[in-house]
PDB file of C-alpha atoms in Angstrom:
ATOM      1  CA  ILE A 810      60.150-259.678 172.818  1.00 46.00           C
ATOM      2  CA  ALA A 811      59.846-258.506 176.424  1.00 49.00           C
ATOM      3  CA  VAL A 812      60.662-255.231 177.280  1.00 52.00           C
ATOM      4  CA  ASP A 813      63.584-256.386 179.426  1.00 52.00           C
ATOM      5  CA  ASP A 814      65.088-258.144 176.302  1.00 49.00           C
ATOM      6  CA  CYS A 815      65.878-254.575 174.921  1.00 54.00           C
ATOM      7  CA  GLY A 816      67.925-252.878 177.690  1.00 55.00           C
ATOM      8  CA  PHE A 817      69.940-250.763 175.436  1.00 53.00           C
ATOM      9  CA  GLU A 818      67.788-247.584 176.546  1.00 58.00           C
ATOM     10  CA  LEU A 819      69.346-247.771 179.939  1.00 62.00           C
ATOM     11  CA  LEU A 820      72.912-248.162 178.705  1.00 67.00           C
ATOM     12  CA  CYS A 821      72.122-245.022 176.457  1.00 84.00           C
ATOM     13  CA  ALA A 822      70.791-243.337 179.391  1.00 87.00           C
ATOM     14  CA  GLU A 823      73.774-243.614 181.453  1.00 87.00           C
ATOM     15  CA  GLU A 824      76.008-242.789 178.473  1.00 90.00           C
ATOM     16  CA  PHE A 825      73.640-239.617 177.996  1.00 92.00           C
ATOM     17  CA  ALA A 826      74.134-238.594 181.530  1.00 91.00           C
ATOM     18  CA  LEU A 827      77.958-239.144 181.259  1.00 93.00           C
ATOM     19  CA  TYR A 828      78.204-237.207 178.175  1.00 95.00           C
ATOM     20  CA  GLN A 829      76.163-234.610 179.754  1.00 94.00           C
ATOM     21  CA  LYS A 830      78.550-234.100 182.660  1.00 95.00           C
ATOM     22  CA  GLY A 831      81.644-234.188 180.085  1.00 96.00           C
ATOM     23  CA  ARG A 832      82.529-237.525 181.259  1.00 96.00           C
ATOM     24  CA  LEU A 833      82.179-239.259 177.884  1.00 95.00           C
ATOM     25  CA  PRO A 834      84.392-238.260 175.171  1.00 96.00           C
ATOM     26  CA  LYS A 835      82.496-236.518 172.077  1.00 96.00           C
ATOM     27  CA  ASP A 836      83.725-239.218 169.468  1.00 96.00           C
ATOM     28  CA  VAL A 837      82.269-241.999 171.844  1.00 94.00           C
ATOM     29  CA  TRP A 838      79.140-240.196 172.296  1.00 94.00           C
ATOM     30  CA  GLN A 839      78.861-239.815 168.478  1.00 95.00           C
ATOM     31  CA  VAL A 840      79.232-243.476 167.974  1.00 94.00           C
ATOM     32  CA  THR A 841      76.587-244.189 170.672  1.00 91.00           C
ATOM     33  CA  VAL A 842      74.224-241.813 169.000  1.00 93.00           C
ATOM     34  CA  ARG A 843      74.696-243.674 165.523  1.00 93.00           C
ATOM     35  CA  GLU A 844      73.923-246.945 167.484  1.00 90.00           C
ATOM     36  CA  ILE A 845      70.774-245.486 168.848  1.00 90.00           C
ATOM     37  CA  GLU A 846      69.581-243.989 165.781  1.00 92.00           C
ATOM     38  CA  GLY A 847      70.034-247.467 163.944  1.00 91.00           C
ATOM     39  CA  ASN A 848      68.141-249.236 166.812  1.00 88.00           C
ATOM     40  CA  PHE A 849      65.173-246.688 166.819  1.00 89.00           C
ATOM     41  CA  ALA A 850      65.005-246.918 163.117  1.00 91.00           C
ATOM     42  CA  LYS A 851      63.252-250.283 163.745  1.00 90.00           C
ATOM     43  CA  PRO A 852      59.378-250.144 164.542  1.00 91.00           C
ATOM     44  CA  LEU A 853      59.935-252.605 167.407  1.00 89.00           C
ATOM     45  CA  TRP A 854      62.311-250.184 169.203  1.00 88.00           C
ATOM     46  CA  GLN A 855      59.710-247.335 168.674  1.00 90.00           C
ATOM     47  CA  SER A 856      57.132-249.294 170.096  1.00 90.00           C
ATOM     48  CA  LEU A 857      59.039-250.377 173.074  1.00 88.00           C
ATOM     49  CA  TRP A 858      60.165-246.822 173.688  1.00 89.00           C
ATOM     50  CA  GLN A 859      56.591-246.074 174.465  1.00 89.00           C
ATOM     51  CA  GLU A 860      56.263-248.455 177.055  1.00 87.00           C
ATOM     52  CA  VAL A 861      59.654-247.422 178.787  1.00 87.00           C
ATOM     53  CA  LYS A 862      59.586-243.629 178.319  1.00 89.00           C
ATOM     54  CA  PRO A 863      57.850-242.798 181.550  1.00 89.00           C
ATOM     55  CA  GLY A 864      60.656-244.538 183.400  1.00 85.00           C
ATOM     56  CA  TYR A 865      63.048-241.766 182.117  1.00 85.00           C
ATOM     57  CA  THR A 866      61.661-238.705 183.563  1.00 84.00           C
ATOM     58  CA  SER A 867      64.451-238.119 186.132  1.00 84.00           C
ATOM     59  CA  GLN A 868      67.080-237.836 183.257  1.00 84.00           C
ATOM     60  CA  PRO A 869      66.126-234.305 181.632  1.00 87.00           C
ATOM     61  CA  GLY A 870      67.006-234.306 178.019  1.00 92.00           C
ATOM     62  CA  PHE A 871      67.396-237.991 177.662  1.00 92.00           C
ATOM     63  CA  ALA A 872      63.472-238.545 176.678  1.00 92.00           C
ATOM     64  CA  PRO A 873      63.231-235.629 174.177  1.00 94.00           C
ATOM     65  CA  MET A 874      66.445-236.696 172.520  1.00 94.00           C
ATOM     66  CA  ILE A 875      64.914-240.180 171.759  1.00 93.00           C
ATOM     67  CA  GLU A 876      61.718-238.569 170.759  1.00 94.00           C
ATOM     68  CA  ALA A 877      63.649-236.395 168.258  1.00 95.00           C
ATOM     69  CA  ILE A 878      65.593-239.515 166.848  1.00 94.00           C
ATOM     70  CA  ILE A 879      62.289-241.248 166.402  1.00 94.00           C
ATOM     71  CA  SER A 880      60.544-238.215 164.750  1.00 94.00           C
ATOM     72  CA  ARG A 881      63.543-238.255 162.269  1.00 90.00           C
ATOM     73  CA  GLN A 882      63.106-241.685 161.677  1.00 84.00           C
ATOM     74  CA  THR A 883      59.260-241.495 160.937  1.00 80.00           C
ATOM     75  CA  SER A 884      59.475-238.203 159.206  1.00 78.00           C
ATOM     76  CA  PRO A 885      58.551-238.216 155.376  1.00 70.00           C
ATOM     77  CA  ARG A 886      62.395-237.606 154.313  1.00 64.00           C
ATOM     78  CA  GLY A 887      62.865-240.576 157.196  1.00 53.00           C
ATOM     79  CA  GLY A 888      66.077-242.524 157.797  1.00 52.00           C
ATOM     80  CA  LEU A 889      69.423-241.634 158.896  1.00 49.00           C
ATOM     81  CA  GLU A 890      71.039-238.621 157.857  1.00 44.00           C
ATOM     82  CA  GLY A 891      74.762-238.515 157.252  1.00 40.00           C
TER      83      GLY A 891
END
């Protein structure tokens, strides 16, 4: 699968920016975060993130958020926390 086939990160970054500016309701953002967590639970997404991460330096906070999600996914407790 090519990185271009997984364009979800771009959409997430746009939603992240909208949420940060107060233009995306909290309930919509919470759904988005759950979707992000579900995708990044998959090793393929974690691997692809390493390839595309450098492209997100202009969006402060986004890359650290994704890194935190991946870290939770790969921690000994692992998985999604509810």
